[in-house]
PDB file of C-alpha atoms in Angstrom:
ATOM      1  CA  UNK A   1      40.031 -55.240  28.337  1.00  0.00           C
ATOM      2  CA  UNK A   2      37.780 -54.594  31.291  1.00  0.00           C
ATOM      3  CA  UNK A   3      36.462 -57.318  33.567  1.00  0.00           C
ATOM      4  CA  UNK A   4      32.993 -57.543  35.110  1.00  0.00           C
ATOM      5  CA  UNK A   5      32.471 -60.182  37.761  1.00  0.00           C
ATOM      6  CA  UNK A   6      28.845 -61.244  38.154  1.00  0.00           C
ATOM      7  CA  UNK A   7      28.623 -62.817  41.605  1.00  0.00           C
ATOM      8  CA  UNK A   8      25.730 -65.243  41.238  1.00  0.00           C
ATOM      9  CA  UNK A   9      23.744 -67.850  43.133  1.00  0.00           C
ATOM     10  CA  UNK A  10      20.605 -68.310  45.160  1.00  0.00           C
ATOM     11  CA  UNK A  11      19.461 -65.831  47.771  1.00  0.00           C
ATOM     12  CA  UNK A  12      21.406 -66.174  51.012  1.00  0.00           C
ATOM     13  CA  UNK A  13      24.456 -67.861  49.476  1.00  0.00           C
ATOM     14  CA  UNK A  14      26.665 -64.853  50.276  1.00  0.00           C
ATOM     15  CA  UNK A  15      26.691 -62.815  47.065  1.00  0.00           C
ATOM     16  CA  UNK A  16      26.913 -59.413  48.741  1.00  0.00           C
ATOM     17  CA  UNK A  17      29.537 -60.459  51.309  1.00  0.00           C
ATOM     18  CA  UNK A  18      31.781 -62.049  48.680  1.00  0.00           C
ATOM     19  CA  UNK A  19      31.233 -59.162  46.235  1.00  0.00           C
ATOM     20  CA  UNK A  20      32.255 -56.662  48.913  1.00  0.00           C
ATOM     21  CA  UNK A  21      35.379 -58.730  49.618  1.00  0.00           C
ATOM     22  CA  UNK A  22      36.172 -58.791  45.882  1.00  0.00           C
ATOM     23  CA  UNK A  23      35.789 -55.006  45.714  1.00  0.00           C
ATOM     24  CA  UNK A  24      38.015 -54.577  48.802  1.00  0.00           C
ATOM     25  CA  UNK A  25      40.734 -56.584  47.047  1.00  0.00           C
ATOM     26  CA  UNK A  26      40.434 -55.043  43.584  1.00  0.00           C
ATOM     27  CA  UNK A  27      39.132 -51.501  44.066  1.00  0.00           C
ATOM     28  CA  UNK A  28      36.623 -52.105  41.265  1.00  0.00           C
ATOM     29  CA  UNK A  29      33.226 -50.398  41.123  1.00  0.00           C
ATOM     30  CA  UNK A  30      30.319 -52.284  42.706  1.00  0.00           C
ATOM     31  CA  UNK A  31      26.590 -52.585  42.092  1.00  0.00           C
ATOM     32  CA  UNK A  32      24.235 -54.516  44.338  1.00  0.00           C
ATOM     33  CA  UNK A  33      21.944 -56.162  41.793  1.00  0.00           C
ATOM     34  CA  UNK A  34      19.010 -56.255  44.208  1.00  0.00           C
ATOM     35  CA  UNK A  35      19.008 -52.444  44.166  1.00  0.00           C
ATOM     36  CA  UNK A  36      18.090 -52.569  40.477  1.00  0.00           C
ATOM     37  CA  UNK A  37      14.897 -54.564  41.078  1.00  0.00           C
ATOM     38  CA  UNK A  38      11.729 -52.630  40.292  1.00  0.00           C
ATOM     39  CA  UNK A  39       9.694 -51.962  43.430  1.00  0.00           C
ATOM     40  CA  UNK A  40       6.970 -54.307  42.154  1.00  0.00           C
ATOM     41  CA  UNK A  41       9.483 -57.186  42.196  1.00  0.00           C
ATOM     42  CA  UNK A  42      10.498 -56.410  45.771  1.00  0.00           C
ATOM     43  CA  UNK A  43       6.891 -56.330  46.902  1.00  0.00           C
ATOM     44  CA  UNK A  44       6.089 -59.574  45.113  1.00  0.00           C
ATOM     45  CA  UNK A  45       9.005 -61.420  46.721  1.00  0.00           C
ATOM     46  CA  UNK A  46       8.317 -59.900  50.139  1.00  0.00           C
ATOM     47  CA  UNK A  47       4.781 -61.305  49.853  1.00  0.00           C
ATOM     48  CA  UNK A  48       6.290 -64.763  49.301  1.00  0.00           C
ATOM     49  CA  UNK A  49       5.654 -65.022  45.556  1.00  0.00           C
ATOM     50  CA  UNK A  50       8.501 -66.051  43.258  1.00  0.00           C
ATOM     51  CA  UNK A  51       9.335 -63.880  40.268  1.00  0.00           C
ATOM     52  CA  UNK A  52       8.355 -65.076  36.812  1.00  0.00           C
ATOM     53  CA  UNK A  53      10.065 -64.378  33.498  1.00  0.00           C
ATOM     54  CA  UNK A  54       8.102 -61.167  32.938  1.00  0.00           C
ATOM     55  CA  UNK A  55       9.301 -59.900  36.332  1.00  0.00           C
ATOM     56  CA  UNK A  56      12.934 -60.874  35.829  1.00  0.00           C
ATOM     57  CA  UNK A  57      13.577 -59.582  32.312  1.00  0.00           C
ATOM     58  CA  UNK A  58      13.401 -55.822  33.074  1.00  0.00           C
ATOM     59  CA  UNK A  59      15.657 -56.381  36.089  1.00  0.00           C
ATOM     60  CA  UNK A  60      18.186 -58.394  34.091  1.00  0.00           C
ATOM     61  CA  UNK A  61      18.159 -55.734  31.370  1.00  0.00           C
ATOM     62  CA  UNK A  62      18.939 -53.070  33.992  1.00  0.00           C
ATOM     63  CA  UNK A  63      21.909 -55.090  35.177  1.00  0.00           C
ATOM     64  CA  UNK A  64      23.086 -55.659  31.587  1.00  0.00           C
ATOM     65  CA  UNK A  65      22.808 -51.924  30.934  1.00  0.00           C
ATOM     66  CA  UNK A  66      24.892 -51.194  34.041  1.00  0.00           C
ATOM     67  CA  UNK A  67      27.524 -53.674  32.818  1.00  0.00           C
ATOM     68  CA  UNK A  68      27.560 -51.932  29.436  1.00  0.00           C
ATOM     69  CA  UNK A  69      28.039 -48.536  31.096  1.00  0.00           C
ATOM     70  CA  UNK A  70      31.062 -49.847  33.016  1.00  0.00           C
ATOM     71  CA  UNK A  71      32.569 -51.384  29.888  1.00  0.00           C
ATOM     72  CA  UNK A  72      32.051 -48.169  27.929  1.00  0.00           C
ATOM     73  CA  UNK A  73      33.786 -46.202  30.690  1.00  0.00           C
ATOM     74  CA  UNK A  74      36.670 -48.706  30.815  1.00  0.00           C
ATOM     75  CA  UNK A  75      35.936 -49.648  34.432  1.00  0.00           C
ATOM     76  CA  UNK A  76      36.393 -53.088  35.949  1.00  0.00           C
ATOM     77  CA  UNK A  77      33.332 -53.974  37.995  1.00  0.00           C
ATOM     78  CA  UNK A  78      31.543 -56.363  40.337  1.00  0.00           C
ATOM     79  CA  UNK A  79      27.782 -56.852  40.353  1.00  0.00           C
ATOM     80  CA  UNK A  80      25.562 -59.265  42.258  1.00  0.00           C
ATOM     81  CA  UNK A  81      22.761 -61.091  40.471  1.00  0.00           C
ATOM     82  CA  UNK A  82      21.158 -64.465  41.132  1.00  0.00           C
ATOM     83  CA  UNK A  83      21.527 -65.294  37.400  1.00  0.00           C
ATOM     84  CA  UNK A  84      19.883 -68.638  38.091  1.00  0.00           C
ATOM     85  CA  UNK A  85      19.363 -69.786  34.519  1.00  0.00           C
ATOM     86  CA  UNK A  86      21.754 -69.938  31.608  1.00  0.00           C
ATOM     87  CA  UNK A  87      19.360 -67.816  29.528  1.00  0.00           C
ATOM     88  CA  UNK A  88      19.646 -65.053  32.147  1.00  0.00           C
ATOM     89  CA  UNK A  89      23.429 -65.273  32.069  1.00  0.00           C
ATOM     90  CA  UNK A  90      23.348 -65.205  28.268  1.00  0.00           C
ATOM     91  CA  UNK A  91      21.330 -61.974  28.447  1.00  0.00           C
ATOM     92  CA  UNK A  92      23.915 -60.448  30.810  1.00  0.00           C
ATOM     93  CA  UNK A  93      26.786 -61.509  28.517  1.00  0.00           C
ATOM     94  CA  UNK A  94      25.196 -60.422  25.237  1.00  0.00           C
ATOM     95  CA  UNK A  95      27.438 -57.728  23.808  1.00  0.00           C
ATOM     96  CA  UNK A  96      29.460 -57.642  27.039  1.00  0.00           C
ATOM     97  CA  UNK A  97      32.766 -59.462  26.597  1.00  0.00           C
ATOM     98  CA  UNK A  98      33.961 -58.406  30.057  1.00  0.00           C
ATOM     99  CA  UNK A  99      31.560 -60.700  31.950  1.00  0.00           C
ATOM    100  CA  UNK A 100      32.882 -63.552  34.099  1.00  0.00           C
ATOM    101  CA  UNK A 101      30.662 -65.416  36.555  1.00  0.00           C
ATOM    102  CA  UNK A 102      31.500 -66.301  40.140  1.00  0.00           C
ATOM    103  CA  UNK A 103      28.887 -68.936  41.003  1.00  0.00           C
ATOM    104  CA  UNK A 104      28.643 -69.226  44.775  1.00  0.00           C
ATOM    105  CA  UNK A 105      27.437 -72.563  46.095  1.00  0.00           C
ATOM    106  CA  UNK A 106      26.615 -73.786  49.592  1.00  0.00           C
ATOM    107  CA  UNK A 107      24.526 -76.545  51.160  1.00  0.00           C
ATOM    108  CA  UNK A 108      20.802 -75.642  51.208  1.00  0.00           C
ATOM    109  CA  UNK A 109      20.605 -75.914  55.007  1.00  0.00           C
ATOM    110  CA  UNK A 110      23.419 -73.352  55.390  1.00  0.00           C
ATOM    111  CA  UNK A 111      21.726 -71.001  52.913  1.00  0.00           C
ATOM    112  CA  UNK A 112      18.379 -71.353  54.719  1.00  0.00           C
ATOM    113  CA  UNK A 113      20.069 -70.542  58.045  1.00  0.00           C
ATOM    114  CA  UNK A 114      21.681 -67.436  56.538  1.00  0.00           C
ATOM    115  CA  UNK A 115      18.354 -66.242  55.134  1.00  0.00           C
ATOM    116  CA  UNK A 116      16.682 -66.835  58.499  1.00  0.00           C
ATOM    117  CA  UNK A 117      19.372 -64.835  60.321  1.00  0.00           C
ATOM    118  CA  UNK A 118      19.335 -61.707  58.177  1.00  0.00           C
ATOM    119  CA  UNK A 119      17.145 -58.753  58.994  1.00  0.00           C
ATOM    120  CA  UNK A 120      15.361 -56.314  56.709  1.00  0.00           C
ATOM    121  CA  UNK A 121      15.781 -58.190  53.432  1.00  0.00           C
ATOM    122  CA  UNK A 122      12.787 -58.517  51.113  1.00  0.00           C
ATOM    123  CA  UNK A 123      13.527 -62.133  50.138  1.00  0.00           C
ATOM    124  CA  UNK A 124      11.860 -64.606  52.534  1.00  0.00           C
ATOM    125  CA  UNK A 125      13.252 -68.083  53.245  1.00  0.00           C
ATOM    126  CA  UNK A 126      10.069 -69.561  51.763  1.00  0.00           C
ATOM    127  CA  UNK A 127      11.336 -68.703  48.260  1.00  0.00           C
ATOM    128  CA  UNK A 128      14.635 -70.572  48.605  1.00  0.00           C
ATOM    129  CA  UNK A 129      13.165 -73.827  47.231  1.00  0.00           C
ATOM    130  CA  UNK A 130      11.939 -72.077  44.069  1.00  0.00           C
ATOM    131  CA  UNK A 131      15.426 -70.635  43.521  1.00  0.00           C
ATOM    132  CA  UNK A 132      17.142 -73.970  44.090  1.00  0.00           C
ATOM    133  CA  UNK A 133      14.711 -75.598  41.647  1.00  0.00           C
ATOM    134  CA  UNK A 134      15.402 -72.921  39.008  1.00  0.00           C
ATOM    135  CA  UNK A 135      19.205 -72.930  39.412  1.00  0.00           C
ATOM    136  CA  UNK A 136      21.209 -74.115  36.420  1.00  0.00           C
ATOM    137  CA  UNK A 137      24.924 -74.411  37.271  1.00  0.00           C
ATOM    138  CA  UNK A 138      27.488 -72.852  34.964  1.00  0.00           C
ATOM    139  CA  UNK A 139      27.752 -74.926  31.829  1.00  0.00           C
ATOM    140  CA  UNK A 140      30.265 -75.501  29.069  1.00  0.00           C
ATOM    141  CA  UNK A 141      31.238 -72.294  27.307  1.00  0.00           C
ATOM    142  CA  UNK A 142      30.195 -70.033  30.177  1.00  0.00           C
ATOM    143  CA  UNK A 143      33.126 -67.965  31.449  1.00  0.00           C
ATOM    144  CA  UNK A 144      33.468 -68.321  35.187  1.00  0.00           C
ATOM    145  CA  UNK A 145      33.975 -70.569  38.142  1.00  0.00           C
ATOM    146  CA  UNK A 146      31.976 -72.144  40.967  1.00  0.00           C
ATOM    147  CA  UNK A 147      33.192 -71.491  44.510  1.00  0.00           C
ATOM    148  CA  UNK A 148      32.024 -73.000  47.817  1.00  0.00           C
ATOM    149  CA  UNK A 149      30.875 -70.333  50.290  1.00  0.00           C
ATOM    150  CA  UNK A 150      30.898 -72.103  53.630  1.00  0.00           C
ATOM    151  CA  UNK A 151      33.918 -70.089  54.824  1.00  0.00           C
ATOM    152  CA  UNK A 152      35.187 -66.549  55.223  1.00  0.00           C
ATOM    153  CA  UNK A 153      34.093 -64.142  52.436  1.00  0.00           C
ATOM    154  CA  UNK A 154      37.656 -62.841  52.068  1.00  0.00           C
ATOM    155  CA  UNK A 155      39.066 -66.321  51.528  1.00  0.00           C
ATOM    156  CA  UNK A 156      36.250 -67.073  49.087  1.00  0.00           C
ATOM    157  CA  UNK A 157      37.044 -63.868  47.156  1.00  0.00           C
ATOM    158  CA  UNK A 158      40.730 -64.805  47.050  1.00  0.00           C
ATOM    159  CA  UNK A 159      39.839 -68.275  45.759  1.00  0.00           C
ATOM    160  CA  UNK A 160      37.567 -66.833  43.066  1.00  0.00           C
ATOM    161  CA  UNK A 161      40.192 -64.331  41.894  1.00  0.00           C
ATOM    162  CA  UNK A 162      42.840 -67.059  41.712  1.00  0.00           C
ATOM    163  CA  UNK A 163      40.546 -69.307  39.661  1.00  0.00           C
ATOM    164  CA  UNK A 164      39.628 -66.469  37.299  1.00  0.00           C
ATOM    165  CA  UNK A 165      43.184 -65.213  36.834  1.00  0.00           C
ATOM    166  CA  UNK A 166      43.810 -67.417  33.812  1.00  0.00           C
ATOM    167  CA  UNK A 167      40.493 -66.749  32.058  1.00  0.00           C
TER     168      UNK A 167
END
């Protein structure tokens, strides 16, 4: 059976860095979830407006379709996606038995500092509060693990892979 790791969490928590470290360790295919956002979503967030359900659903469906393509091809994969709510994660898992979540967590002040330090990203620090408010941690029955991201992305990837090994 194939495995798809959805590296999730709020903006600035380290999804891309940890996903790249996971890919370096596994050789699996990778998709940056932000690249699947419609341009209208990018513009909306860049203007400081949070996405609503109507904005998120087409994006989540694109990610789910990508997951399905990898499963159909028999490829193990890693994809980044905020996946803030359980309903979003349910949409990503629907019909996709390969999905496991790697929920990255970090103190809000660390995340805000990371967002403030990055250049050229469409997501402004002003939207962090709306993401933190929307975040629903992994719950019972959701396949995955939560991992602290205050350290080195490689060590975080190793920790996540060790935790997921028995799933």
